[in-house]
Coordinates of C-alpha atoms in Angstrom, one line a residue:
M1 CA 17.7 -16.0 -23.0
V2 CA 17.4 -13.2 -25.1
K3 CA 19.3 -13.3 -28.1
S4 CA 21.1 -9.9 -29.1
W5 CA 21.5 -10.4 -33.1
A6 CA 18.7 -10.3 -35.8
T7 CA 19.4 -11.7 -39.2
S8 CA 16.8 -12.3 -41.7
P9 CA 16.3 -11.6 -45.3
E10 CA 14.0 -8.9 -44.5
T11 CA 16.7 -7.1 -43.2
L12 CA 18.1 -6.7 -46.5
G13 CA 20.9 -8.7 -45.6
V14 CA 22.2 -6.7 -43.0
D15 CA 22.8 -8.0 -39.5
L16 CA 20.7 -6.4 -37.0
H17 CA 22.4 -6.3 -33.4
I18 CA 19.9 -5.5 -30.5
D19 CA 20.8 -5.8 -27.4
V20 CA 17.7 -6.0 -25.1
G21 CA 18.2 -5.7 -21.6
G22 CA 16.4 -3.4 -18.3
A23 CA 13.3 -4.3 -16.1
G24 CA 11.1 -6.1 -19.1
L25 CA 11.7 -7.3 -22.8
R26 CA 9.4 -5.0 -24.1
S27 CA 10.9 -1.9 -22.6
G28 CA 14.5 -3.1 -23.3
L29 CA 13.9 -3.8 -26.8
M30 CA 12.2 -0.1 -27.3
D31 CA 15.4 1.5 -25.6
A32 CA 17.7 -0.6 -28.0
L33 CA 16.3 0.4 -31.1
R34 CA 15.7 4.0 -29.9
E35 CA 19.4 3.9 -29.5
A36 CA 19.8 2.3 -32.5
V37 CA 18.3 5.4 -34.2
R38 CA 19.6 7.8 -32.1
T39 CA 23.0 7.1 -32.7
G40 CA 22.4 6.4 -36.7
R41 CA 23.3 3.0 -36.5
L42 CA 19.4 2.8 -37.5
A43 CA 19.6 5.2 -40.6
P44 CA 16.6 7.0 -41.4
G45 CA 14.5 4.9 -43.9
A46 CA 15.9 1.7 -42.8
R47 CA 13.8 -1.0 -43.4
L48 CA 13.4 -3.3 -39.9
P49 CA 12.4 -7.0 -39.7
S50 CA 8.6 -8.3 -39.7
S51 CA 7.6 -8.6 -35.9
R52 CA 6.9 -12.0 -36.7
T53 CA 10.8 -12.7 -37.9
L54 CA 12.3 -10.4 -35.4
A55 CA 10.6 -12.1 -32.8
A56 CA 11.7 -15.3 -33.7
D57 CA 15.4 -14.2 -34.6
L58 CA 15.4 -12.7 -30.8
G59 CA 13.8 -15.8 -29.2
I60 CA 10.5 -13.8 -27.5
A61 CA 6.9 -13.4 -28.1
R62 CA 5.6 -11.7 -31.8
N63 CA 3.4 -9.6 -29.1
T64 CA 6.2 -8.0 -27.6
V65 CA 7.6 -6.8 -30.4
A66 CA 4.6 -5.7 -32.1
D67 CA 4.1 -3.8 -29.2
A68 CA 7.3 -2.1 -28.8
Y69 CA 7.1 -1.3 -32.7
A70 CA 3.5 0.1 -32.3
E71 CA 4.5 2.3 -29.6
L72 CA 7.7 3.7 -31.1
V73 CA 5.6 4.5 -34.3
A74 CA 3.3 6.4 -31.9
E75 CA 6.5 8.6 -30.9
G76 CA 7.5 9.3 -34.8
W77 CA 10.6 6.9 -34.2
L78 CA 9.1 4.4 -37.1
T79 CA 6.4 4.5 -39.5
A80 CA 4.5 1.5 -40.8
R81 CA 2.8 1.7 -44.0
Q82 CA 0.8 -1.2 -45.6
G83 CA 2.9 -3.0 -48.1
S84 CA 6.4 -1.0 -46.8
G85 CA 6.7 -2.3 -43.6
T86 CA 8.0 -0.6 -40.8
R87 CA 10.9 1.5 -41.1
V88 CA 13.1 4.2 -39.1
A89 CA 11.4 7.6 -39.4
Q90 CA 12.9 10.3 -41.4
R91 CA 14.0 12.7 -38.6
S92 CA 15.0 16.3 -38.6
R93 CA 18.2 17.3 -37.4
A94 CA 15.7 19.6 -34.7
R95 CA 14.5 16.4 -33.5
Q96 CA 17.6 14.4 -32.5
D97 CA 18.2 13.9 -29.2
R98 CA 19.6 16.7 -27.2
G99 CA 21.8 14.5 -25.3
H100 CA 23.9 13.5 -28.1
A101 CA 25.7 16.2 -30.6
P102 CA 24.8 16.4 -33.9
R103 CA 27.0 14.9 -36.3
P104 CA 29.7 17.0 -37.9
T105 CA 29.0 18.8 -41.3
A106 CA 31.4 17.5 -43.8
R107 CA 33.8 20.1 -45.6
R108 CA 32.5 21.4 -49.0
K109 CA 34.7 20.0 -51.6
P110 CA 36.9 22.9 -53.6
A111 CA 35.2 23.1 -57.0
Y112 CA 38.8 23.2 -58.6
N113 CA 41.5 20.9 -57.6
L114 CA 45.6 21.5 -58.4
M115 CA 47.1 19.3 -55.9
A116 CA 49.7 17.2 -56.9
G117 CA 50.3 13.7 -56.8
S118 CA 47.2 12.5 -59.0
P119 CA 46.7 11.7 -62.4
D120 CA 42.7 12.7 -64.3
L121 CA 40.9 10.0 -62.8
A122 CA 38.5 10.7 -65.8
S123 CA 40.4 9.2 -67.9
F124 CA 40.7 6.1 -66.6
P125 CA 40.8 3.5 -69.9
R126 CA 38.0 1.6 -68.4
A127 CA 37.0 -0.2 -72.0
E128 CA 40.6 -1.5 -72.1
W129 CA 40.8 -2.1 -68.7
L130 CA 37.6 -4.1 -68.8
K131 CA 38.6 -5.9 -71.5
A132 CA 41.9 -7.2 -69.6
A133 CA 39.8 -7.9 -66.3
R134 CA 37.6 -10.3 -69.1
H135 CA 40.6 -11.8 -70.5
A136 CA 42.3 -12.3 -66.9
L137 CA 39.1 -14.0 -65.3
T138 CA 38.5 -16.2 -68.2
E139 CA 41.7 -17.4 -68.6
A140 CA 42.8 -17.5 -64.4
P141 CA 44.0 -20.6 -63.5
H142 CA 42.4 -22.3 -60.4
E143 CA 45.3 -21.5 -58.0
A144 CA 44.8 -18.0 -58.8
F145 CA 42.1 -17.8 -56.5
G146 CA 44.1 -19.4 -53.5
I147 CA 46.4 -17.8 -51.0
G148 CA 49.0 -17.6 -53.7
D149 CA 53.0 -16.3 -54.0
P150 CA 53.4 -13.7 -51.6
R151 CA 56.0 -12.0 -54.0
G152 CA 52.6 -11.6 -56.4
R153 CA 51.4 -13.6 -59.5
I154 CA 54.1 -14.1 -62.0
E155 CA 52.2 -13.6 -64.6
L156 CA 52.3 -9.8 -63.1
R157 CA 56.1 -10.0 -62.5
T158 CA 56.8 -11.3 -65.9
A159 CA 55.3 -8.7 -67.5
L160 CA 56.4 -6.1 -65.6
A161 CA 59.9 -7.2 -65.8
D162 CA 59.6 -6.7 -69.7
Y163 CA 58.2 -3.8 -69.5
L164 CA 60.4 -2.0 -66.8
A165 CA 63.8 -3.2 -68.9
R166 CA 62.1 -2.2 -72.0
A167 CA 60.8 1.6 -70.8
R168 CA 62.7 2.4 -67.7
G169 CA 66.2 1.1 -67.9
V170 CA 65.6 -1.4 -65.2
Y171 CA 67.9 -4.5 -64.8
A172 CA 64.3 -6.7 -63.6
S173 CA 63.5 -10.4 -63.7
P174 CA 60.2 -11.9 -62.3
D175 CA 62.5 -13.5 -59.5
R176 CA 63.3 -10.1 -58.1
I177 CA 60.3 -8.5 -58.3
V178 CA 57.4 -8.2 -55.6
V179 CA 54.0 -6.8 -56.1
C180 CA 53.0 -4.8 -53.2
S181 CA 49.6 -2.3 -52.7
G182 CA 51.1 0.6 -54.4
F183 CA 54.3 2.8 -53.4
L184 CA 53.5 3.7 -49.5
H185 CA 53.4 -0.5 -48.7
G186 CA 56.7 -0.9 -51.0
L187 CA 58.3 1.6 -48.4
M188 CA 56.6 0.4 -45.1
L189 CA 58.1 -3.4 -46.4
M190 CA 61.6 -1.3 -47.1
A191 CA 61.4 0.4 -43.5
S192 CA 60.4 -2.9 -41.9
V193 CA 63.9 -4.6 -43.4
L194 CA 66.1 -2.0 -43.1
R195 CA 65.3 -1.6 -39.3
A196 CA 65.7 -5.2 -38.9
R197 CA 69.2 -4.9 -40.6
R198 CA 70.2 -2.6 -38.2
V199 CA 70.1 0.6 -40.3
R200 CA 69.3 3.6 -37.9
E201 CA 69.2 6.5 -40.5
V202 CA 67.3 6.8 -43.7
A203 CA 68.6 10.1 -46.0
V204 CA 65.5 12.0 -47.2
E205 CA 65.5 14.3 -49.9
S206 CA 65.1 17.9 -48.5
Y207 CA 62.0 18.3 -49.6
G208 CA 59.3 15.5 -50.5
L209 CA 56.2 14.1 -49.0
D210 CA 55.4 14.2 -45.1
F211 CA 53.8 10.6 -45.0
H212 CA 56.7 8.9 -46.9
R213 CA 58.7 10.3 -44.0
K214 CA 56.6 9.3 -41.7
A215 CA 56.3 5.7 -42.5
L216 CA 60.5 5.5 -41.9
T217 CA 60.1 7.2 -38.6
D218 CA 57.2 4.9 -37.6
A219 CA 59.5 2.5 -38.2
G220 CA 62.1 3.8 -35.8
L221 CA 64.2 5.1 -38.7
R222 CA 65.7 8.7 -38.2
T223 CA 65.5 10.8 -41.4
P224 CA 68.4 13.4 -42.1
P225 CA 67.7 15.9 -44.9
L226 CA 70.0 15.9 -47.7
A227 CA 70.8 19.4 -49.3
L228 CA 69.1 20.5 -52.3
D229 CA 70.4 23.1 -54.5
E230 CA 69.7 24.3 -58.3
R231 CA 71.3 21.2 -60.0
G232 CA 69.3 18.8 -57.5
T233 CA 69.8 16.7 -54.5
R234 CA 73.6 16.8 -53.4
T235 CA 74.1 13.2 -53.6
E236 CA 78.0 14.2 -52.9
E237 CA 77.1 14.8 -49.1
L238 CA 75.8 11.5 -48.5
G239 CA 79.2 10.6 -47.2
E240 CA 78.8 13.4 -44.3
L241 CA 76.0 11.5 -42.9
K242 CA 77.7 9.0 -40.8
G243 CA 74.7 7.4 -39.5
A244 CA 72.8 6.8 -42.6
G245 CA 72.6 3.5 -44.2
A246 CA 70.2 4.2 -46.9
V247 CA 69.0 7.0 -48.6
L248 CA 65.6 7.8 -50.3
M249 CA 65.6 9.4 -53.8
T250 CA 62.9 10.5 -56.8
P251 CA 66.1 11.0 -59.2
A252 CA 64.1 11.1 -62.5
H253 CA 62.0 13.9 -61.4
Q254 CA 62.7 15.4 -57.8
F255 CA 59.4 15.4 -56.0
P256 CA 58.3 18.5 -55.5
I257 CA 61.0 21.2 -57.1
G258 CA 61.1 19.2 -60.2
L259 CA 64.9 18.4 -61.2
P260 CA 66.0 15.3 -62.9
L261 CA 69.2 14.4 -61.0
P262 CA 72.3 14.9 -63.4
P263 CA 74.6 12.0 -64.2
D264 CA 77.6 13.1 -62.1
R265 CA 75.1 13.0 -59.0
R266 CA 73.6 9.6 -60.1
A267 CA 77.2 8.3 -59.8
A268 CA 78.2 9.9 -56.5
A269 CA 74.6 8.2 -55.1
V270 CA 75.7 4.7 -56.6
D271 CA 79.6 5.0 -55.5
W272 CA 78.4 6.0 -52.1
A273 CA 76.1 2.6 -52.1
R274 CA 79.2 0.4 -53.2
A275 CA 81.8 1.9 -50.7
T276 CA 79.1 2.2 -47.4
G277 CA 77.2 -1.0 -48.2
G278 CA 74.2 1.0 -48.4
L279 CA 70.9 1.3 -50.3
I280 CA 69.1 3.6 -52.6
V281 CA 65.7 3.3 -52.5
E282 CA 64.2 5.0 -56.0
D283 CA 60.8 6.4 -56.2
D284 CA 60.2 6.5 -59.9
Y285 CA 56.6 7.9 -59.4
D286 CA 55.9 9.8 -62.9
G287 CA 59.1 8.4 -64.8
E288 CA 56.9 7.7 -67.8
F289 CA 55.6 11.3 -68.4
R290 CA 58.4 13.0 -69.9
Y291 CA 58.0 15.8 -72.7
D292 CA 60.9 17.8 -74.0
R293 CA 63.8 15.3 -74.3
Q294 CA 64.5 11.4 -74.3
P295 CA 63.4 9.9 -70.7
V296 CA 65.5 9.8 -68.0
G297 CA 66.1 6.2 -67.3
A298 CA 66.0 4.9 -63.6
L299 CA 69.0 4.8 -61.7
Q300 CA 68.4 1.1 -60.8
G301 CA 70.0 0.0 -64.0
L302 CA 73.3 1.7 -62.9
D303 CA 73.8 -1.3 -59.9
P304 CA 70.7 -3.3 -59.1
E305 CA 72.5 -4.9 -56.2
H306 CA 72.4 -1.4 -54.5
V307 CA 69.2 0.4 -55.5
V308 CA 65.5 -0.8 -54.6
Y309 CA 63.1 0.4 -57.5
L310 CA 60.0 1.2 -56.4
G311 CA 56.9 1.6 -58.9
T312 CA 53.3 2.0 -59.1
A313 CA 50.2 2.5 -61.4
S314 CA 49.0 5.7 -59.3
K315 CA 50.0 8.5 -61.8
A316 CA 50.0 6.0 -65.2
L317 CA 46.7 4.7 -64.4
A318 CA 45.0 5.3 -60.7
P319 CA 46.1 5.5 -57.6
G320 CA 42.8 3.4 -56.3
L321 CA 44.2 0.3 -57.9
R322 CA 46.2 0.4 -55.2
L323 CA 48.8 -1.8 -57.6
G324 CA 52.8 -1.4 -56.8
W325 CA 56.3 -3.2 -57.5
M326 CA 59.5 -3.4 -55.9
V327 CA 62.2 -4.3 -58.2
L328 CA 65.2 -5.5 -55.2
P329 CA 68.7 -6.8 -55.0
A330 CA 68.7 -10.4 -55.0
R331 CA 70.0 -10.5 -51.5
L332 CA 66.7 -8.7 -49.8
V333 CA 64.2 -10.7 -51.9
E334 CA 63.8 -13.4 -49.6
E335 CA 63.7 -10.2 -46.6
V336 CA 61.2 -8.6 -48.4
E337 CA 58.9 -11.6 -48.9
R338 CA 58.8 -12.6 -45.4
A339 CA 58.1 -8.8 -44.2
K340 CA 55.2 -8.9 -46.7
S341 CA 53.9 -12.4 -45.2
A342 CA 54.0 -11.0 -41.8
A343 CA 52.3 -7.6 -42.6
N344 CA 48.6 -7.4 -42.0
G345 CA 46.3 -8.8 -44.7
D346 CA 44.7 -5.6 -45.2
W347 CA 47.6 -5.0 -47.6
A348 CA 47.3 -7.7 -49.8
C349 CA 46.9 -7.4 -53.6
G350 CA 44.0 -9.0 -55.3
A351 CA 44.9 -11.7 -57.5
L352 CA 42.6 -10.9 -60.2
D353 CA 43.7 -7.5 -60.4
Q354 CA 47.0 -8.4 -60.7
L355 CA 45.9 -10.7 -63.7
T356 CA 44.6 -7.8 -65.2
L357 CA 47.0 -5.8 -65.0
A358 CA 49.4 -8.4 -66.4
R359 CA 47.2 -8.9 -69.5
F360 CA 47.1 -4.9 -69.6
I361 CA 50.8 -4.7 -70.3
S362 CA 51.6 -7.5 -72.2
S363 CA 48.5 -6.6 -74.7
G364 CA 50.1 -3.2 -75.5
A365 CA 47.1 -1.2 -73.9
Y366 CA 49.2 -0.1 -71.0
D367 CA 52.0 1.6 -73.4
R368 CA 49.2 3.1 -75.7
H369 CA 47.5 4.5 -72.5
V370 CA 50.7 6.1 -71.4
R371 CA 51.3 7.4 -74.9
T372 CA 47.5 9.4 -74.9
M373 CA 48.0 10.7 -71.3
R374 CA 51.6 11.8 -72.3
L375 CA 50.4 14.1 -75.0
R376 CA 47.2 15.3 -73.1
Y377 CA 49.6 16.3 -70.0
R378 CA 52.0 17.8 -72.2
R379 CA 49.0 20.2 -74.0
R380 CA 48.1 21.0 -70.5
R381 CA 51.7 22.2 -69.3
D382 CA 51.6 24.1 -72.7
Q383 CA 48.7 26.0 -71.7
L384 CA 49.8 26.6 -68.5
V385 CA 53.1 28.2 -69.2
A386 CA 51.2 30.1 -71.7
A387 CA 48.7 31.2 -69.4
L388 CA 51.6 32.4 -66.8
A389 CA 53.5 34.3 -69.7
E390 CA 50.3 36.3 -70.9
R391 CA 48.6 36.8 -67.2
A392 CA 51.3 37.1 -64.5
P393 CA 54.9 37.1 -66.5
D394 CA 56.6 37.9 -63.0
V395 CA 55.9 34.2 -61.9
R396 CA 58.9 31.8 -62.9
V397 CA 57.9 28.5 -63.7
S398 CA 60.2 25.3 -63.3
G399 CA 60.5 21.5 -63.3
I400 CA 58.2 21.4 -66.4
A401 CA 60.3 18.5 -68.6
A402 CA 58.7 16.1 -67.1
G403 CA 55.5 14.8 -64.6
L404 CA 52.0 16.0 -63.9
H405 CA 53.3 19.3 -61.9
A406 CA 55.0 22.5 -62.4
L407 CA 56.6 24.7 -59.6
L408 CA 55.7 28.4 -59.4
E409 CA 58.4 30.6 -58.1
L410 CA 56.8 33.5 -55.8
P411 CA 57.8 36.8 -54.5
P412 CA 59.7 36.3 -50.7
G413 CA 56.6 36.2 -48.1
T414 CA 53.8 35.5 -50.4
E415 CA 53.5 32.2 -50.5
R416 CA 50.9 31.7 -47.6
S417 CA 48.5 34.3 -48.6
V418 CA 48.2 33.0 -52.4
V419 CA 47.6 30.1 -50.5
Q420 CA 44.8 31.6 -48.7
G421 CA 43.3 33.0 -51.8
A422 CA 43.2 29.8 -53.7
A423 CA 41.0 28.5 -50.8
W424 CA 38.5 31.8 -51.3
Q425 CA 38.6 31.0 -54.8
S426 CA 37.6 27.1 -54.1
L427 CA 41.0 26.0 -55.5
A428 CA 42.7 23.2 -53.9
L429 CA 46.4 24.3 -53.8
E430 CA 49.6 23.6 -52.1
G431 CA 52.5 25.6 -51.5
L432 CA 56.2 24.4 -51.7
S433 CA 56.5 24.9 -47.6
H434 CA 54.0 22.1 -47.2
F435 CA 57.0 19.8 -48.4
R436 CA 59.4 21.1 -46.6
H437 CA 61.7 18.8 -44.4
P438 CA 60.5 19.9 -40.6
Q439 CA 64.6 20.3 -39.5
L440 CA 64.9 22.9 -42.4
P441 CA 63.9 26.5 -42.0
P442 CA 62.0 28.4 -45.1
D443 CA 64.1 29.0 -48.1
R444 CA 61.7 30.1 -50.9
D445 CA 58.0 30.9 -51.6
A446 CA 56.4 28.4 -54.5
L447 CA 53.2 26.7 -55.6
V448 CA 53.3 23.0 -56.1
V449 CA 50.7 23.0 -59.2
G450 CA 49.4 20.0 -60.1
Y451 CA 48.0 19.6 -63.8
G452 CA 47.2 16.4 -64.4
T453 CA 44.9 16.4 -61.2
P454 CA 41.3 18.0 -62.9
P455 CA 39.3 16.4 -65.4
D456 CA 39.3 17.7 -69.2
S457 CA 35.8 19.8 -68.2
G458 CA 37.3 21.1 -65.2
W459 CA 41.1 22.1 -66.6
A460 CA 40.0 25.5 -67.9
G461 CA 38.4 26.7 -65.1
A462 CA 40.9 25.5 -62.6
L463 CA 43.8 27.2 -65.1
D464 CA 41.5 30.7 -64.7
A465 CA 41.0 30.3 -61.0
L466 CA 45.0 30.0 -60.7
M467 CA 45.5 33.1 -62.8
R468 CA 43.4 35.1 -60.4
V469 CA 44.9 34.0 -57.2
L470 CA 48.9 34.8 -58.5
P471 CA 50.5 37.8 -57.2

């Protein structure tokens, strides 16, 4: 019986799946190799096993493989050179099999990026992070390499409890914290818990991220919009949403409008939650980056039993770390823990990354990095405001007291053309309409400009490109 898997050191550690069929072994092997090359499964330049090794792996005669290789070399599918072995030939697009469509051409990456939602990735503190990782690996107990507590490593939960209480005014203890793979994962867990609690609606702000709304709707929850005015989200209207059992909010710095939630509206949200037994899901996505006044503390501190606090390392460090945390009311800890245990394992948080972040926080490196980046982002914000005053004085900028983005108000009816013009300038940019709740009609034209995203080397060019497209 002919085997269909070839595994050998000569395949550079990659299993080679060859389904040998057809009337004869040689023709079947040739057809299988042609198909693997044609579909791209064997890339140009890929080294094949020697005829001896492949024959042994497939359980067929060596001469059969050698003859198949020789004929495919003659046809131009393979190349064979002394000392280099047998490899897939470099084939131009014109020589691809006409029965298969060519692969789609990748879209060109914009030269400049002012999309909101990402920090300056070039400023990731590699040396300090490596130092923390070395310490974490050296000091990690043996049990850290096991399955572990679904709530997350106790070292990280302890470090987070201390930091969040000190820096964000969060009432936190390690036993109330669940580590998750970023904000979206935490929101998905909460959606699952709310659905199990027979909640049918989660109110959301009238402007926000569409994939946050999708995480809720995918769990079977409706997302009625909560109105927003010049003072921020109108939390006093929560009582009018009779079906809402929870509300998702960004109280420290509303995304993308950029307003902090005033004290009376914070109190109104908490009063609603207490009166109805509802929950406030707080997204504290960039609470550490405030520039012109004292930081606005987390809403969770007003009532820890009615607020679920979600934080993440995505803005302060990098989204690629996939590390976030939930600070939960005591009654929800076990429910969230069960939901996380039942979820897909792909959302698991690596123990070493957790231990590294714990060390990074407890050593003071996290605080130092945040302070450094706060100064850098404030400088960029000031440069953006100065450039607008000089080159686009009719464009009003707002939402700049905190965060990594600014809102640029545009004349009515111009948002779409400006965004299209930015694309022509190879500038990635989003209009405010992209974030509007789908149930609401258009009410304003604006740009959401993420000034944290470009590296230092690209900031001046991105800013100049923005000035060129503004009306």
